[in-house]
Amino acid sequence: CSNRLFLLHLLFLSSPSLSTPPLFYSPLGPVFEEQPSSVVYPEGLSKGTVTLNCQARASPAATYRWHVNGTNVPVGDLRYTLVAGNLVISGPQYGSDGGSYQCLAMNRCGTILSRVANLKFGYLHDFSGEGQSPQTVYEGAGAFLACQAPAHYPALSYRWFVNDFPSFVKPDGGRWFVSQVTGNLYLAKAEPNDTASYFCFTTIDMDISTKSTFSKANQLTVQPDANTRKSAPAIKVRFPAETYALAGHTTQLECFAYGNPIPKLRWRKVDGLLPSKAGASAEGPILTLPEITFHDEGVYECEAYNSEGRDKHQGRINVQAQPEWLQVMSDSEVEISSELHWTCVAAGKPRPSIRWLRNGQPLSTQDSGMYQCVAENKHDTIYSNAELRVQVQAPDFRSNPVRRLVPAARGGQVMLECRPRAAPKPTLFWSRGTELLTNSSRVTVTPDGILWIHNISRADEGKYTCFAENYLGKANSTGHLSVRDATKITLAPSNADINQEENVTLQCHASHDPTMDLTFTWAHNGALYMPHFNLSCRPYQGNYPFNTIGDLLIVSGQLSQAGTYSCTAQTVVDSASASAKLVVRGPPGPPGGLVVKNVAETSAELRWSRGYDNHSPIGKYVIMGCSPLSSGWRTMRTEPSNIEGNAESARVVGLLPWMDYEFQVIASNILGSGEPSMSSHTVRTQQAAPTVAPSGLGGGGGDRNELIITWTPMAREYQNGDGFGYILAFRKRNTPTWVVERVSNVESSRYVYSNQSLSPYCPFEVKIKAYNRKGEGPFSQIALVHSAEEEPTVAPLRINATALTAFEMQVSWDPVQHLSIRYWRQHEREAAADRVRTAGLETTARVAGLRPSTRYHVTVLAYNSAGTGPASPKSTVTTRRPPPNRPPGNVFWKTDGSWVTVRWDHVKALGNESAVLGYKVLYKHEGQSALKVLDKGKTSVTLPLPKDNGYVVLEIRSWGEGGDGASISAHLNQEGLISILYHLAATHDICL
C-alpha cells in the first residue's frame, strides 16, 4: 500500500476592513461520468473513425480539451472533431495519430484530467514466402512443427489445419497440442496416418475487425516402424520458471510431453492446494486460472506420466496488481485560514507512487479548485477527484438558530448549543437577560460556544441569548429554558432465575412530569433492545401502552438471554434506569481445548477442558467420532465406558488401525445435552498387521497350463496399514509342498500361475492372507480350485434324433459332460448350423422352433471352459407334417341347468397336413391364471356354468402327430356362450 497525507493550510488574503455578505458556492465542479478507453485500430484503414468518449457532470456545464502525448489536440482540424466531450478522429493514421490521449473537463470551479487512453494500430503481415524443410519422424516418436509467425500487433491466436482449410487439427486424446505462446504444433506420438501437409493459421482481434493469415505448407512424413518402441514422457513445452500474472485476470501455463503410450498430464501446487478454479484444466496441457488472486501465488508443477515413467517441470507464478483505491478524498468545504487533511491510500504491486494535481496541473498553490490524487505503477494509473471550497462570511444564525424552547428536568442538567455559520470562526458568549454568563459551579461556557447548566432549579427558567462576532460582522440568537419534574423509577426489576424454555417477567414502573410523554427502553448486557409483540417470532414482549409501566416478558428463555437487563424510563428532558440479573439454567456449553494424544493402533487418549455448566452441574460426557468410512458422527466406545462430569480425559477404544478420525466431546446435565465441542484435528491411528483374511476365494478356467485364483479385494477398513498386498499359497491336492506368491497391488483380485507341467483340470488347494508394512494377517480357509481344462478330445456316441412334432425333435446320446448340439437343414452349409447347449450329464435334449416337413442333419459335440471337442457322426431326421391351420368351426352350445355342452365340427386335414387325432379344450375361470386342459377324442365337451356373474375363457384346438392346430376362443357366462372372440394359429404344443 501507498499512503499519502495532504495538508492544505488555506489563507484568505484580503483587507481586514473588508465586510461582505455570506459567500456560498452554488456551482459544482466537473465529475466524470464516462472516460476514454484504449483502442486498437487496423493499420491502413483510411476511411474509418475512432471515437474517444469523455462526458462529465458539472454546473455550469463543462467544456472540454484533449491532450495527446502531453500536447493539445488541434480540435477544429478537418480530422479532429469534438462532439459534446467526445473526440472523433477521422481516418486515423499510423505515426501521426498513435499515442496516449487524455480528456480535460473544466468549468469555473476547476479542471480535472481523465484516465489515459492509448490509440494503437493493429497489423498482421503475411508469412514469409519460404516454406520450411520437410520433416520425417518414425512411428511412435514425438515431433513438432514451428509456426514462425510474421510481425504483428496485438497478440495472435494460433490454430493449424491439415492439407485443406478448414480441416483443423484436433487434440485426438492428447496426441496434438498447439502452443498459444509460440504457435508451434506438437505431436506426442506419431502415427503413419499423420503424414500430411500442415499449415499454421494465425488470427488477431482488433476493436472493429479481425484479420487472419496462414503459412506455407509444412510437410510431415511418418515412417512406419514394425517394432515401435515405448518411451517414458519427455516434457517439450515448458512454462517459464517465473510467470508474472495480473490480479483479476486469467493466467495460463502450458505443458506438453512426448511419449509412447501418449502421456497423461496432471498439475499440482507444490506449496499448497491447487485452486479449484482450475477445473478440468488441471489434467490438460494448459492450466487455466481465471480471476487470479494473491492466494494463487506459488510454485506449480506439471507432471507427465505413462506406463513407462514420468517427467516433471516446475515454475513460480508471481501475482502483481494494478493500483486500487483503499481510501479516497471527498469534496470539502472549509473556513478560510483553517487546515484541511486529505488522505489518499492506494494498494498495488509494485507499490504505487502518489502525486497530486490541482486543476489538471502539478500542485503549486492551495486555493479553491479541483484536486486529483494520482496513483500509478507499471500496470495502470488511477485518479481520485475532489472539489475544495473556501468559505468566507459574517456570523449568521438563519440556518442554525438557538433552540426556541429548551425543556430541562429539575435537579438535572441541560446543554444549549450555539452554532452560527461564519468564516473565519467567530467569538461566542452567552447572556441571561442583561447578565453576561461566565463559568461558575453551576454554569459552564465551553470555547466552542456550548452552555451547560447543572443542578437545575425552577429559578433557572428564562431567556438565554448567544452572541457571535468576527471581523466581518455580528449576530445573536435567543432560546427559552423551561424546567420540568424529574423522571424516577418507582418499581425496579428484580433478579430472576429460570430454566431454559421457561417464561419470566421483569417489572419496571416509573413516575414523570405529567406534561411530557414517557417511554421505556430495555438493554441486554448494554445493547439496546426494542420489545416486540409477536410471541411466535420474538422471545420478548413489552406490555403496551406503557404509561408508567414498562414490564418486559421473556418467552421461552434461552441461554443466550442470560445477563444484565437495564430498564430506562425516558422523557425528552431526562431519564432514569434500573437493572437486574437474569440467570438461565440449561444444558452445558461445549467443552473446550480438545486435544488428542497417545494415538495407538486401536485407541487414542482425549483431553479437554470443562465448558460452562450453565448453572446446572455437568453429569457426564459422551465422545463422538467420525472417519472417512462413517456417514456422520457416531458415539464411540470409551474407557471408562461412563465418563463422569468431573472428568477431563478419557480413552477412545475400538478404533480401526491406520484410519483417520476426528472427535467431539458433548457434556450433559439434568437439563439435557449441550452443543458439541469443536472438532479435534484429524489423527490417524497407528498401523497394525491385518487381522482378517480376504474373502471370496475361488478361481478356475483360463488357458491351457494355467491356474487362475480369484478373490475379493480387501476394503480400506481392513488393510490396517500401507504397503498392503496379498500372499497366495497353493498346492496340488494330496501333496505336502505349498507354492507361495506375493501380489503387491491392493486392488488386485486375480492371480494367474502358468506352468507347462500343469495337468488339465487338476485340483489345487488354495489359501490367501493379507500383509502390510507391519506384518501378515491370518490365512483364509482352504478353497479347492481346478487348473484350466483341455478341450474334449472324444466325440459323443450313439446319436439318435427323433421328430416329435412338425416343430420339435428330440436328440439322445451316450453320457458326456457339457454337450453342444448342432443342426442344419438339408441343402444348407454346416457352418450356418444353429446350436443348443446342455449342461451336466443330460443324455437327451429337445430342439424347438423347427420347420415342418423338413429334413435336418444333427451332430453332437462335447464342450468345456477350454473349448469344443470333435463332432459326433451326423444323424438325419425329418420333421412331421404341420397340423391343420384352421380352427374348429361351427361352434354351438346347449345349456342344461348349471351345465353347458359345447359342440364343434370335425377339422379335416389336407393332403400336406398331419391327421387330426383329437382335440384339446383349455379353459379357466375369471380371476384365475392357470389353464385346465381336457384331451377329447370327440367333438364336444360339457362344462359347469360359472357362478356369481363370472365367466369362463374357453379355447378349442385340434392336435395330431404334427402338433397343435389353430384354436378358437370364446367367453361363457351364466347364460351360456356369449361370443366367439378370436382364432389362434398354433406355433407350439400344449403339453398334457
PDB file of C-alpha atoms in Angstrom, residues 529-640:
ATOM      1  CA  TYR A 529     -33.282  -3.843  22.660  1.00  0.00           C
ATOM      2  CA  MET A 530     -36.749  -2.834  21.448  1.00  0.00           C
ATOM      3  CA  PRO A 531     -39.617  -5.140  22.586  1.00  0.00           C
ATOM      4  CA  HIS A 532     -41.797  -6.901  20.029  1.00  0.00           C
ATOM      5  CA  PHE A 533     -45.390  -8.086  20.361  1.00  0.00           C
ATOM      6  CA  ASN A 534     -45.274 -11.240  18.210  1.00  0.00           C
ATOM      7  CA  LEU A 535     -44.568 -14.110  20.553  1.00  0.00           C
ATOM      8  CA  SER A 536     -44.199 -16.584  17.712  1.00  0.00           C
ATOM      9  CA  CYS A 537     -41.407 -14.552  16.131  1.00  0.00           C
ATOM     10  CA  ARG A 538     -39.601 -12.937  19.056  1.00  0.00           C
ATOM     11  CA  PRO A 539     -38.797 -14.212  22.569  1.00  0.00           C
ATOM     12  CA  TYR A 540     -39.564 -10.798  24.135  1.00  0.00           C
ATOM     13  CA  GLN A 541     -42.784  -8.867  24.664  1.00  0.00           C
ATOM     14  CA  GLY A 542     -43.429  -5.499  26.245  1.00  0.00           C
ATOM     15  CA  ASN A 543     -46.752  -4.521  27.854  1.00  0.00           C
ATOM     16  CA  TYR A 544     -48.180  -1.511  25.967  1.00  0.00           C
ATOM     17  CA  PRO A 545     -49.393   1.210  26.270  1.00  0.00           C
ATOM     18  CA  PHE A 546     -46.541   1.942  28.656  1.00  0.00           C
ATOM     19  CA  ASN A 547     -47.894   4.961  30.593  1.00  0.00           C
ATOM     20  CA  THR A 548     -45.981   4.354  33.834  1.00  0.00           C
ATOM     21  CA  ILE A 549     -45.398   0.586  33.382  1.00  0.00           C
ATOM     22  CA  GLY A 550     -42.739  -0.928  31.131  1.00  0.00           C
ATOM     23  CA  ASP A 551     -42.586  -4.644  32.082  1.00  0.00           C
ATOM     24  CA  LEU A 552     -40.574  -6.977  29.850  1.00  0.00           C
ATOM     25  CA  LEU A 553     -41.827 -10.545  29.152  1.00  0.00           C
ATOM     26  CA  ILE A 554     -39.240 -13.081  28.014  1.00  0.00           C
ATOM     27  CA  VAL A 555     -40.878 -16.105  26.358  1.00  0.00           C
ATOM     28  CA  SER A 556     -39.095 -19.493  26.132  1.00  0.00           C
ATOM     29  CA  GLY A 557     -35.896 -18.132  27.620  1.00  0.00           C
ATOM     30  CA  GLN A 558     -32.625 -19.284  26.033  1.00  0.00           C
ATOM     31  CA  LEU A 559     -29.099 -19.498  27.412  1.00  0.00           C
ATOM     32  CA  SER A 560     -28.055 -16.568  25.229  1.00  0.00           C
ATOM     33  CA  GLN A 561     -30.631 -14.403  27.001  1.00  0.00           C
ATOM     34  CA  ALA A 562     -28.976 -14.639  30.404  1.00  0.00           C
ATOM     35  CA  GLY A 563     -27.255 -11.473  31.632  1.00  0.00           C
ATOM     36  CA  THR A 564     -27.972  -7.990  32.893  1.00  0.00           C
ATOM     37  CA  TYR A 565     -31.188  -6.257  31.854  1.00  0.00           C
ATOM     38  CA  SER A 566     -31.477  -2.496  32.266  1.00  0.00           C
ATOM     39  CA  CYS A 567     -34.808  -0.638  32.149  1.00  0.00           C
ATOM     40  CA  THR A 568     -34.702   3.034  31.195  1.00  0.00           C
ATOM     41  CA  ALA A 569     -37.705   5.358  31.642  1.00  0.00           C
ATOM     42  CA  GLN A 570     -37.174   8.405  29.447  1.00  0.00           C
ATOM     43  CA  THR A 571     -38.751  11.757  28.564  1.00  0.00           C
ATOM     44  CA  VAL A 572     -37.343  14.326  26.189  1.00  0.00           C
ATOM     45  CA  VAL A 573     -35.566  16.067  29.076  1.00  0.00           C
ATOM     46  CA  ASP A 574     -34.243  13.269  31.304  1.00  0.00           C
ATOM     47  CA  SER A 575     -34.228   9.545  32.076  1.00  0.00           C
ATOM     48  CA  ALA A 576     -33.918   7.076  34.958  1.00  0.00           C
ATOM     49  CA  SER A 577     -32.602   3.495  34.891  1.00  0.00           C
ATOM     50  CA  ALA A 578     -32.565   0.311  37.000  1.00  0.00           C
ATOM     51  CA  SER A 579     -31.001  -3.110  36.351  1.00  0.00           C
ATOM     52  CA  ALA A 580     -31.445  -6.773  37.291  1.00  0.00           C
ATOM     53  CA  LYS A 581     -29.635 -10.017  36.524  1.00  0.00           C
ATOM     54  CA  LEU A 582     -31.319 -12.970  34.794  1.00  0.00           C
ATOM     55  CA  VAL A 583     -29.895 -16.461  35.264  1.00  0.00           C
ATOM     56  CA  VAL A 584     -30.949 -19.074  32.653  1.00  0.00           C
ATOM     57  CA  ARG A 585     -30.147 -22.673  33.537  1.00  0.00           C
ATOM     58  CA  GLY A 586     -29.734 -25.172  30.709  1.00  0.00           C
ATOM     59  CA  PRO A 587     -27.607 -27.922  29.171  1.00  0.00           C
ATOM     60  CA  PRO A 588     -23.846 -27.382  29.424  1.00  0.00           C
ATOM     61  CA  GLY A 589     -21.901 -25.370  26.904  1.00  0.00           C
ATOM     62  CA  PRO A 590     -19.373 -27.041  24.585  1.00  0.00           C
ATOM     63  CA  PRO A 591     -16.164 -28.333  26.191  1.00  0.00           C
ATOM     64  CA  GLY A 592     -13.028 -26.503  25.078  1.00  0.00           C
ATOM     65  CA  GLY A 593      -9.404 -27.206  24.282  1.00  0.00           C
ATOM     66  CA  LEU A 594      -9.967 -30.702  22.856  1.00  0.00           C
ATOM     67  CA  VAL A 595      -6.661 -32.412  22.057  1.00  0.00           C
ATOM     68  CA  VAL A 596      -5.840 -35.986  21.027  1.00  0.00           C
ATOM     69  CA  LYS A 597      -2.736 -37.664  22.455  1.00  0.00           C
ATOM     70  CA  ASN A 598      -1.103 -41.079  22.669  1.00  0.00           C
ATOM     71  CA  VAL A 599      -2.659 -42.409  19.486  1.00  0.00           C
ATOM     72  CA  ALA A 600      -2.214 -46.198  19.277  1.00  0.00           C
ATOM     73  CA  GLU A 601      -3.374 -48.857  16.799  1.00  0.00           C
ATOM     74  CA  THR A 602      -6.946 -49.113  18.087  1.00  0.00           C
ATOM     75  CA  SER A 603      -7.196 -46.380  20.712  1.00  0.00           C
ATOM     76  CA  ALA A 604      -6.457 -42.725  21.422  1.00  0.00           C
ATOM     77  CA  GLU A 605      -6.458 -40.504  24.508  1.00  0.00           C
ATOM     78  CA  LEU A 606      -8.641 -37.362  24.551  1.00  0.00           C
ATOM     79  CA  ARG A 607      -8.213 -34.391  26.873  1.00  0.00           C
ATOM     80  CA  TRP A 608     -10.486 -31.370  27.165  1.00  0.00           C
ATOM     81  CA  SER A 609     -11.368 -28.521  29.477  1.00  0.00           C
ATOM     82  CA  ARG A 610     -14.735 -28.098  31.140  1.00  0.00           C
ATOM     83  CA  GLY A 611     -17.190 -25.819  29.392  1.00  0.00           C
ATOM     84  CA  TYR A 612     -19.678 -23.532  31.101  1.00  0.00           C
ATOM     85  CA  ASP A 613     -22.156 -25.610  33.118  1.00  0.00           C
ATOM     86  CA  ASN A 614     -24.970 -23.057  32.627  1.00  0.00           C
ATOM     87  CA  HIS A 615     -25.808 -23.151  36.332  1.00  0.00           C
ATOM     88  CA  SER A 616     -26.510 -26.913  36.433  1.00  0.00           C
ATOM     89  CA  PRO A 617     -23.685 -29.357  37.294  1.00  0.00           C
ATOM     90  CA  ILE A 618     -22.310 -31.462  34.423  1.00  0.00           C
ATOM     91  CA  GLY A 619     -23.368 -35.108  34.908  1.00  0.00           C
ATOM     92  CA  LYS A 620     -21.462 -36.956  32.153  1.00  0.00           C
ATOM     93  CA  TYR A 621     -19.603 -36.703  28.859  1.00  0.00           C
ATOM     94  CA  VAL A 622     -20.061 -38.571  25.572  1.00  0.00           C
ATOM     95  CA  ILE A 623     -17.353 -38.789  22.895  1.00  0.00           C
ATOM     96  CA  MET A 624     -18.410 -38.686  19.248  1.00  0.00           C
ATOM     97  CA  GLY A 625     -16.212 -39.648  16.314  1.00  0.00           C
ATOM     98  CA  CYS A 626     -16.222 -39.823  12.552  1.00  0.00           C
ATOM     99  CA  SER A 627     -13.979 -41.322   9.887  1.00  0.00           C
ATOM    100  CA  PRO A 628     -13.984 -41.404   6.073  1.00  0.00           C
ATOM    101  CA  LEU A 629     -15.950 -44.673   6.313  1.00  0.00           C
ATOM    102  CA  SER A 630     -18.752 -43.352   8.514  1.00  0.00           C
ATOM    103  CA  SER A 631     -21.761 -41.454   7.192  1.00  0.00           C
ATOM    104  CA  GLY A 632     -21.681 -38.987  10.103  1.00  0.00           C
ATOM    105  CA  TRP A 633     -20.850 -38.618  13.779  1.00  0.00           C
ATOM    106  CA  ARG A 634     -21.406 -41.669  15.986  1.00  0.00           C
ATOM    107  CA  THR A 635     -20.941 -42.469  19.666  1.00  0.00           C
ATOM    108  CA  MET A 636     -17.543 -44.025  20.375  1.00  0.00           C
ATOM    109  CA  ARG A 637     -16.605 -46.765  22.859  1.00  0.00           C
ATOM    110  CA  THR A 638     -14.528 -45.372  25.714  1.00  0.00           C
ATOM    111  CA  GLU A 639     -12.590 -46.338  28.811  1.00  0.00           C
ATOM    112  CA  PRO A 640     -14.193 -45.749  31.228  1.00  0.00           C
TER     113      PRO A 640
END
